[in-house]
XYZ file of C-alpha atoms in Angstrom:
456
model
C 115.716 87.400 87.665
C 115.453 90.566 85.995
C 113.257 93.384 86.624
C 111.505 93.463 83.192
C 110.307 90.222 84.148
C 108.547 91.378 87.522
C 106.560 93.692 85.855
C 104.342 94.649 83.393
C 106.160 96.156 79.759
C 107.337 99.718 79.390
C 107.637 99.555 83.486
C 111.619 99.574 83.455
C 113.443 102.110 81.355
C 117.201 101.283 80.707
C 117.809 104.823 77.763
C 120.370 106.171 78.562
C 119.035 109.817 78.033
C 116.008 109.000 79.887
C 118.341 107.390 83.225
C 120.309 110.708 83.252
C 117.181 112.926 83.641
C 115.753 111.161 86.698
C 119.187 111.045 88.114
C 119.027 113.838 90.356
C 116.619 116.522 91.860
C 116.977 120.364 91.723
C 119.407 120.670 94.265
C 122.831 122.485 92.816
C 125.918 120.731 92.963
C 124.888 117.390 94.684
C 126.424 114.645 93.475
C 125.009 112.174 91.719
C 125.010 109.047 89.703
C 123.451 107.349 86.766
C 121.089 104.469 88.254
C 121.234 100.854 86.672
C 117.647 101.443 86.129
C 114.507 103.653 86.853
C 111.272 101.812 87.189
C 108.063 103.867 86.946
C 105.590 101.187 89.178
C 101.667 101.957 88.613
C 100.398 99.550 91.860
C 102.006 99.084 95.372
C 102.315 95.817 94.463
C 104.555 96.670 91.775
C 106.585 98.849 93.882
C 106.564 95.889 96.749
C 108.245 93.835 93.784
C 110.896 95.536 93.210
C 112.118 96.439 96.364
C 111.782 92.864 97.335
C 114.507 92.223 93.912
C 116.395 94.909 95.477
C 116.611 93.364 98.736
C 117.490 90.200 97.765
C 120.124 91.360 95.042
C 120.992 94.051 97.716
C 120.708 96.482 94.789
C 120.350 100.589 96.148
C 116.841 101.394 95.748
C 116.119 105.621 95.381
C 112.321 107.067 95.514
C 111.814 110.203 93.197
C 108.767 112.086 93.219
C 108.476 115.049 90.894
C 112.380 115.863 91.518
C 111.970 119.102 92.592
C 113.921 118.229 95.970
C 116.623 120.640 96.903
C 118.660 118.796 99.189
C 119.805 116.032 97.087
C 117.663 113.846 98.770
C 116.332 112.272 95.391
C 119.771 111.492 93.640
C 120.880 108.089 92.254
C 123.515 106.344 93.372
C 125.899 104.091 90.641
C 123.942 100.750 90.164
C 121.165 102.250 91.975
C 117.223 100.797 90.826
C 115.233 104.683 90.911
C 111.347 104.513 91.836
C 109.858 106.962 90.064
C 106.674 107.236 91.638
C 105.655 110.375 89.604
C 103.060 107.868 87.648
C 100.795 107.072 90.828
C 98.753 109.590 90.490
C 95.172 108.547 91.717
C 92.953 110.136 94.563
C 91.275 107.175 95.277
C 88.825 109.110 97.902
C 88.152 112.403 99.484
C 85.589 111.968 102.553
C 83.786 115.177 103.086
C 82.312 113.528 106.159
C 85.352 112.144 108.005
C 87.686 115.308 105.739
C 90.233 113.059 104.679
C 91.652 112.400 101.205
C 93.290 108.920 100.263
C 95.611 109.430 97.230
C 98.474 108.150 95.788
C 102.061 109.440 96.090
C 102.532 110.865 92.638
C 99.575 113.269 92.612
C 100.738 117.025 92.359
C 100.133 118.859 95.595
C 97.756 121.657 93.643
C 95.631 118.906 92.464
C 95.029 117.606 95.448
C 94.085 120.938 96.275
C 91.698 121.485 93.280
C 90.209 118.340 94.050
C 89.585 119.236 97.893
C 87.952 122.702 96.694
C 85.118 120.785 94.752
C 84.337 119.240 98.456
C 84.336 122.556 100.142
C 87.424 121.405 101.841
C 91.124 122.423 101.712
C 94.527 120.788 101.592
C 97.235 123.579 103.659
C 100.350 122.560 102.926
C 101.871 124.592 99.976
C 105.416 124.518 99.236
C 106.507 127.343 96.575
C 106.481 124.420 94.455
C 103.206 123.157 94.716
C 102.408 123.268 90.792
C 104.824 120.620 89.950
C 105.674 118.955 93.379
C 103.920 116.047 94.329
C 102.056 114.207 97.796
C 104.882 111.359 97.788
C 107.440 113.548 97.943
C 106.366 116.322 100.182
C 105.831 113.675 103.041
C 109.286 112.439 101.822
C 110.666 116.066 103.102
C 107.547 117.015 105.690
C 107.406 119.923 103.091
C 106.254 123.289 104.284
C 104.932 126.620 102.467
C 103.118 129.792 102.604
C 100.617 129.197 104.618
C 102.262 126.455 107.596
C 102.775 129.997 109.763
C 99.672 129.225 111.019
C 98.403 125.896 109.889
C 101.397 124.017 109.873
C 103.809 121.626 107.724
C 102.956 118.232 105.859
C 103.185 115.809 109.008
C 100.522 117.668 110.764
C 98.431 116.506 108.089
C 99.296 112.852 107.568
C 97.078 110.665 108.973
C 98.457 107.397 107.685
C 100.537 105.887 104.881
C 100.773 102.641 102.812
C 105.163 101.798 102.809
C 107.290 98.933 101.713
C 109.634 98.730 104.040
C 113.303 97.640 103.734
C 112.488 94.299 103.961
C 109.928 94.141 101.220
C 106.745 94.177 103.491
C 103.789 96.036 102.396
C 102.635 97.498 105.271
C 100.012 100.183 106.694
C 100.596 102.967 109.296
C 98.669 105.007 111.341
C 94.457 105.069 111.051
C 91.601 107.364 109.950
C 90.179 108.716 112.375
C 90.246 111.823 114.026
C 91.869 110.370 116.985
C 94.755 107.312 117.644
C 97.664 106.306 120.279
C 97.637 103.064 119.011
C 101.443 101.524 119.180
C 104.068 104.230 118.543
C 103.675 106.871 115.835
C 105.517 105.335 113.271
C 103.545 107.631 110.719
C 105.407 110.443 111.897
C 108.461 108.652 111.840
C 107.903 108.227 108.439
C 107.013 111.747 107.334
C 110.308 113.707 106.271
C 112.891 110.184 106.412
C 113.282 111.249 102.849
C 112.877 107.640 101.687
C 115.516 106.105 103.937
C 112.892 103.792 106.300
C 110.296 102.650 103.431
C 109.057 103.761 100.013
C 105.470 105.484 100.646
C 102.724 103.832 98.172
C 99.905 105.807 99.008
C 99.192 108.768 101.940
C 96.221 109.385 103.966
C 95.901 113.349 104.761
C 93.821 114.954 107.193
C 91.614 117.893 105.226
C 90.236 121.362 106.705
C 86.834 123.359 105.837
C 87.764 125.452 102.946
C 88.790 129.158 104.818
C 87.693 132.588 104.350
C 88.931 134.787 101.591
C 91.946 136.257 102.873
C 93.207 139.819 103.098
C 95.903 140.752 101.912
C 99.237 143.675 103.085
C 102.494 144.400 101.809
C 104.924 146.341 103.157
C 108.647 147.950 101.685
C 111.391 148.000 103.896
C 114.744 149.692 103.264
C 116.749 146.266 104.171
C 116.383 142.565 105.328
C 117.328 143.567 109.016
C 114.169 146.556 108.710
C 112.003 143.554 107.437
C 113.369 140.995 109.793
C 112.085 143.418 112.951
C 108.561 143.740 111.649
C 108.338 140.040 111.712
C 109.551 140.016 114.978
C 106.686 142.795 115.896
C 104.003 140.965 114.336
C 105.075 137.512 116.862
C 105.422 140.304 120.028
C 102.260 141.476 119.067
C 100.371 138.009 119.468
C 99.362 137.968 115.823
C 99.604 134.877 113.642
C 98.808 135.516 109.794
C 97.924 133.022 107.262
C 100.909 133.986 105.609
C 104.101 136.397 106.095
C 106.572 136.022 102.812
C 109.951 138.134 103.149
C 111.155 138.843 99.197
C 114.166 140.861 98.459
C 115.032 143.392 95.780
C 117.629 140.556 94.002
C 114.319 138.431 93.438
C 112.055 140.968 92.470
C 114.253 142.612 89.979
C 114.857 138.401 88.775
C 110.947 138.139 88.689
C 110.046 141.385 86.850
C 113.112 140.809 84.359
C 110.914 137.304 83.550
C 107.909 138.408 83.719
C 107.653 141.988 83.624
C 105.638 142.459 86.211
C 106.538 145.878 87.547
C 107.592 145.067 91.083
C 110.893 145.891 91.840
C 110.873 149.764 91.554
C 110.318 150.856 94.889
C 111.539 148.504 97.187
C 114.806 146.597 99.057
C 112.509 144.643 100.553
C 108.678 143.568 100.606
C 106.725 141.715 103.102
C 103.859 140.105 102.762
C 100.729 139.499 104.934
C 97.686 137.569 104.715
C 94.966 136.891 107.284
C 92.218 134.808 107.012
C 90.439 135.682 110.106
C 86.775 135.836 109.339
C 84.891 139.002 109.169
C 85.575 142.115 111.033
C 88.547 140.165 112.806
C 90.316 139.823 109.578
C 89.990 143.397 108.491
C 91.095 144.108 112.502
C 94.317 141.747 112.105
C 95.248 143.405 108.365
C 95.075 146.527 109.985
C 97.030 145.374 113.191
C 99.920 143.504 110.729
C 100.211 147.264 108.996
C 100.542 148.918 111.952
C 103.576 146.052 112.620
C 104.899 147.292 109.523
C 104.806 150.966 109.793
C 106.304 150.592 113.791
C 109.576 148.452 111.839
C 109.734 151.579 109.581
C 108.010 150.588 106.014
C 108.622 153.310 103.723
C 105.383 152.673 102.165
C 102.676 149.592 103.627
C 98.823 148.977 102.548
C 95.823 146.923 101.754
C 95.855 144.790 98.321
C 93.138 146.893 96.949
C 91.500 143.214 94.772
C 92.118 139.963 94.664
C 93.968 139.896 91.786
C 96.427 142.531 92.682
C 97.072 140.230 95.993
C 97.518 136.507 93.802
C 99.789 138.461 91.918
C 102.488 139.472 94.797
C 102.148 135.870 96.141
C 102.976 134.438 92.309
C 106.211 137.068 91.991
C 107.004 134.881 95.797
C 106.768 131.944 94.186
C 108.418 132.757 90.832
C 111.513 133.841 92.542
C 113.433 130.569 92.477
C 112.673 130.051 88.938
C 113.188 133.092 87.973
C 116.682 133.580 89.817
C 117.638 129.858 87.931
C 117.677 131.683 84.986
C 120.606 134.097 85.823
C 122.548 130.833 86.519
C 123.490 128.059 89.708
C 121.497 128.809 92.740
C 122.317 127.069 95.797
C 119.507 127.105 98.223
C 119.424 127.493 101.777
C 116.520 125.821 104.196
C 117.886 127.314 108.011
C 115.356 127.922 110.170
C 115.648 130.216 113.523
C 113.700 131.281 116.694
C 111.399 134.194 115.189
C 112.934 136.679 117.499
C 116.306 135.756 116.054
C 115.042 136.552 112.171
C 116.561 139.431 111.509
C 120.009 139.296 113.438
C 120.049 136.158 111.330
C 119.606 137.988 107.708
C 121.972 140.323 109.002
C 124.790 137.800 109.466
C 123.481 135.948 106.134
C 124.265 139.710 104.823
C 127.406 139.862 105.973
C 128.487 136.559 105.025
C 128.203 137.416 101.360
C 129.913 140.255 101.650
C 132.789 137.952 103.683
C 132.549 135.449 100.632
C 132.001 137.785 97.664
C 129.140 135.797 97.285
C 125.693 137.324 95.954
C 123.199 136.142 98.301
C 118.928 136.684 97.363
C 116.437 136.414 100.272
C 113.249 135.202 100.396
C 111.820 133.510 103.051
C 108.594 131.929 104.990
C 109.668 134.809 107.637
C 106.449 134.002 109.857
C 108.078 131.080 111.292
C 111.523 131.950 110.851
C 112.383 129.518 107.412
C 114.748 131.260 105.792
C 115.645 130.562 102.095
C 119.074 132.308 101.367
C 119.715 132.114 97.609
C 123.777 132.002 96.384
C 124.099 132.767 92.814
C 126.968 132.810 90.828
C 127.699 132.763 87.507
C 128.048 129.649 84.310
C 131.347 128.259 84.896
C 132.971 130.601 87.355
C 134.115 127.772 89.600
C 136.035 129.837 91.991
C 132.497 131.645 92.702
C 131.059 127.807 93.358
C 134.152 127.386 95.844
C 132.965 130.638 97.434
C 129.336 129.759 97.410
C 129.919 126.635 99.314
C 132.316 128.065 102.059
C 129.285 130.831 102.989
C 126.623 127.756 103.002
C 128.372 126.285 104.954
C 128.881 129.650 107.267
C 125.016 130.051 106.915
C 124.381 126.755 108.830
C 127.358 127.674 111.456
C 125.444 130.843 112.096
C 121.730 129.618 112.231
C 122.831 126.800 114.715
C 124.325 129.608 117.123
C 120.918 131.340 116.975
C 119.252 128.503 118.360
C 118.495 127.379 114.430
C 118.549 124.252 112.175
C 120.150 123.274 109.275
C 116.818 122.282 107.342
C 113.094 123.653 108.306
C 111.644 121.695 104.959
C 113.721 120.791 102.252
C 115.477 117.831 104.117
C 119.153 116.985 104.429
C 119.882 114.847 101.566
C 123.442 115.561 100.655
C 123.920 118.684 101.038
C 122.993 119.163 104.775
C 124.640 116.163 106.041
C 127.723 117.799 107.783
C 125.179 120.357 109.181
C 123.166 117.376 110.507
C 126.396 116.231 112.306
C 126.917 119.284 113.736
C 123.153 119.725 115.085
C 122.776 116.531 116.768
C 124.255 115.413 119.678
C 126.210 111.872 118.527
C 124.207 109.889 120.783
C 120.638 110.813 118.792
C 122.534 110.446 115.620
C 122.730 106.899 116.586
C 120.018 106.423 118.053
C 118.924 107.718 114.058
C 121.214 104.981 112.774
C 119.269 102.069 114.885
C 116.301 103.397 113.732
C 117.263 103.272 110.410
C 119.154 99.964 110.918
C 115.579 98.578 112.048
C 113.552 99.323 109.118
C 116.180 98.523 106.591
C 118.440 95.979 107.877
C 120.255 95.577 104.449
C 120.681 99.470 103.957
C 119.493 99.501 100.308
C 117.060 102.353 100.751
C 118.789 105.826 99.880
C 122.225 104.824 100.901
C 123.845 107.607 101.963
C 121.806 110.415 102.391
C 120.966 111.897 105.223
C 123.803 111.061 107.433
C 126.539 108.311 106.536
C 125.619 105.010 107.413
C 128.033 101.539 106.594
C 126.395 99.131 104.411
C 126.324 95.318 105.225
């Protein structure tokens, strides 16, 4: 039977064009395919009908969000049916009283957010790409962001999920309320399988009371290392800010060339802080995360002096990937290492590029050691790509010696799959692969991302 017949018209696109751009997410250099077919499903039930095709054709099935993945994670596969869930987009409830929200797995991230902040309530996770990225595929990754220094990454706020599994059950996972030991936590399970155990059809997240307004530091450094110790001051000092961003002079100059924005003059390197301690204990921990700063040896550290001034340094943060796209291919790194290892780590990262001819940009969620090393290089040079590639590659040899891993929230995907081998002992790989065997006996969910896996 064919697909157009399952579902309702205008549900299966077959353009050529329109195949090629949900072929692959934002991740540079990761192969992909075009798909036999993307299907943009506006019901579970939908969704539950064509993986059940899928199964029984034993037809590749991919899950797409937004696409802004960088791992890979998202791209078809030759013959491959895409689920392009971007078109769910309901939040069915938000329950001031239990603070939950019930939504559906193409709503963008900020909207959830927006949506929360009409309750008094707030949403934490916020990956850098929160504008555009959406619910679906942040649990698809267990996305982090600014702010998971202190509250945390996407699975800590997943309370349960609606999946079709790989056998074309529609099924529902974990509960609502506050507390549950019910059976094994195959929620969690779920979170960050980057659509390889089920396709998620709707997400129940846990919400918090909407916080204080925060306060806001920055701090210049004269190098990565200098900024890598004052992280490592702030954790020895007990501290834990609502937010500790690490951006470069590479990005800056990238952000204020887009934007003009006026940042890059005086600094290698800026930090920055946020606390959202209330009352005199968040003007006590600004001041205590500036004294960090000035003990590291900031050539020049204060107080935003408005709100304004403050949104603005955390937008030039965000901006930097964009922005840096713009000069030409970026592949992005996702290591993450023990805080006390930070800035040894940008050191070697430093030295790398220098080993590679490579021009490596920094930013980073440097509260909780989640590095971002950018490789550029330029339109075409494709000895500069073969470069790029050999120091990624050293990047994830070095974080692993420090204790690190290959992926803190972007996922593995493609491009972290050798890494993967290399950070797991080959007993839990397969112990993975059973897993994974379990929930999709016929392997047609995301073949071959992750880690290799034979198909039936």
């Amino acid at each position: 039977m064919d697909l157009s017949a399952l579902l309702p018209p205008g549900r299966v696109l077959d353009d050529p064009d329109v195949l090629r751009s949900y072929s692959h997410d934002e991740a540079e250099w990761a192969p992909w395919e075009l798909p036999a077919a993307v299907v943009r499903p506006r019901t579970a039930a939908e969704v539950q009908a064509v993986v059940r095709h899928c199964v029984e054709h034993r037809i590749p099935v991919v899950a797409r969000g937004a696409g802004t993945g960088l791992s890979g994670g998202a791209n078809a596969t030759a013959g491959c049916v895409v689920i392009a869930l971007d078109g769910m987009r309901a939040i069915k409830e938000i329950n001031p009283l239990e603070k939950l929200a019930v939504v559906e797995p193409g709503v963008v991230n900020d909207d959830l957010r927006a949506a929360c902040a009409e309750h008094g309530l707030w949403y934490p996770p916020d990956p850098a790409s929160s504008p555009w990225s959406t619910i679906g595929g942040n649990v698809a990754t267990n996305a982090g962001g600014v702010c998971c220094v202190k509250y945390g990454v996407t699975g800590d706020y997943v309370l349960g999920l609606q999946v079709v599994t790989g056998t074309g059950e529609l099924v529902r996972l974990g509960r609502r309320t506050a507390k549950g030991v019910a059976g094994y936590d195959l929620t969690s399970l779920l979170v960050g399988s980057e659509g390889t155990l089920g396709v998620i059809t709707e997400v129940t997240v846990r919400l918090r009371p909407r916080r204080p307004v925060e306060h806001t530091v920055a701090g210049y450094f004269s190098s990565v290392v200098a900024a890598g110790v004052a992280v490592e001051r702030i954790a020895a000092a007990g501290l834990t800010p609502s937010a500790l961003e690490l951006v470069d002079r590479q990005c800056l100059i990238a952000v204020d060339e887009w934007k003009n924005m006026g940042l890059s003059a005086d600094a290698d390197t800026v930090l920055l802080g946020r606390t959202d301690a209330p009352g005199q204990a968040g003007e006590a921990e600004a001041d205590a995360l500036l004294a960090c700063f000035d003990d590291a040896g900031a050539t020049w550290s204060a107080r935003s002096t408005s709100a304004q001034e403050a949104d603005a340094l955390f937008d030039a943060r965000r901006l930097a990937y964009p922005a840096l796209e713009r000069l030409g291919p970026v592949l992005t790194e996702d290591i993450c290492v023990p805080v006390g290892r930070v800035a040894e780590m940008l050191g070697r990262i430093q030295a790398i590029g220098l080993r590679h001819d490579t021009r490596i940009a920094n930013i980073a969620h440097a509260g909780d050691g989640n590095l971002h090393p950018l490789l550029l290089t330029a339109v075409g040079d494709e000895d500069g790509k073969v470069r790029a590639q050999a120091a990624f590659a050293d990047i994830i040899t070095e974080a692993l010696d420090l204790g690190g891993t290959v992926t803190g929230e972007h996922g593995v995907g493609l491009l972290k799959r050798d890494g993967l081998r290399r950070e797991l002992d080959p007993a839990v790989l397969a112990l993975h692969r059973a897993v994974r065997s379990a929930l999709d006996p016929h392997h047609v969910l995301n073949p071959g991302k992750v880690f290799e896996q034979e198909t039936s």
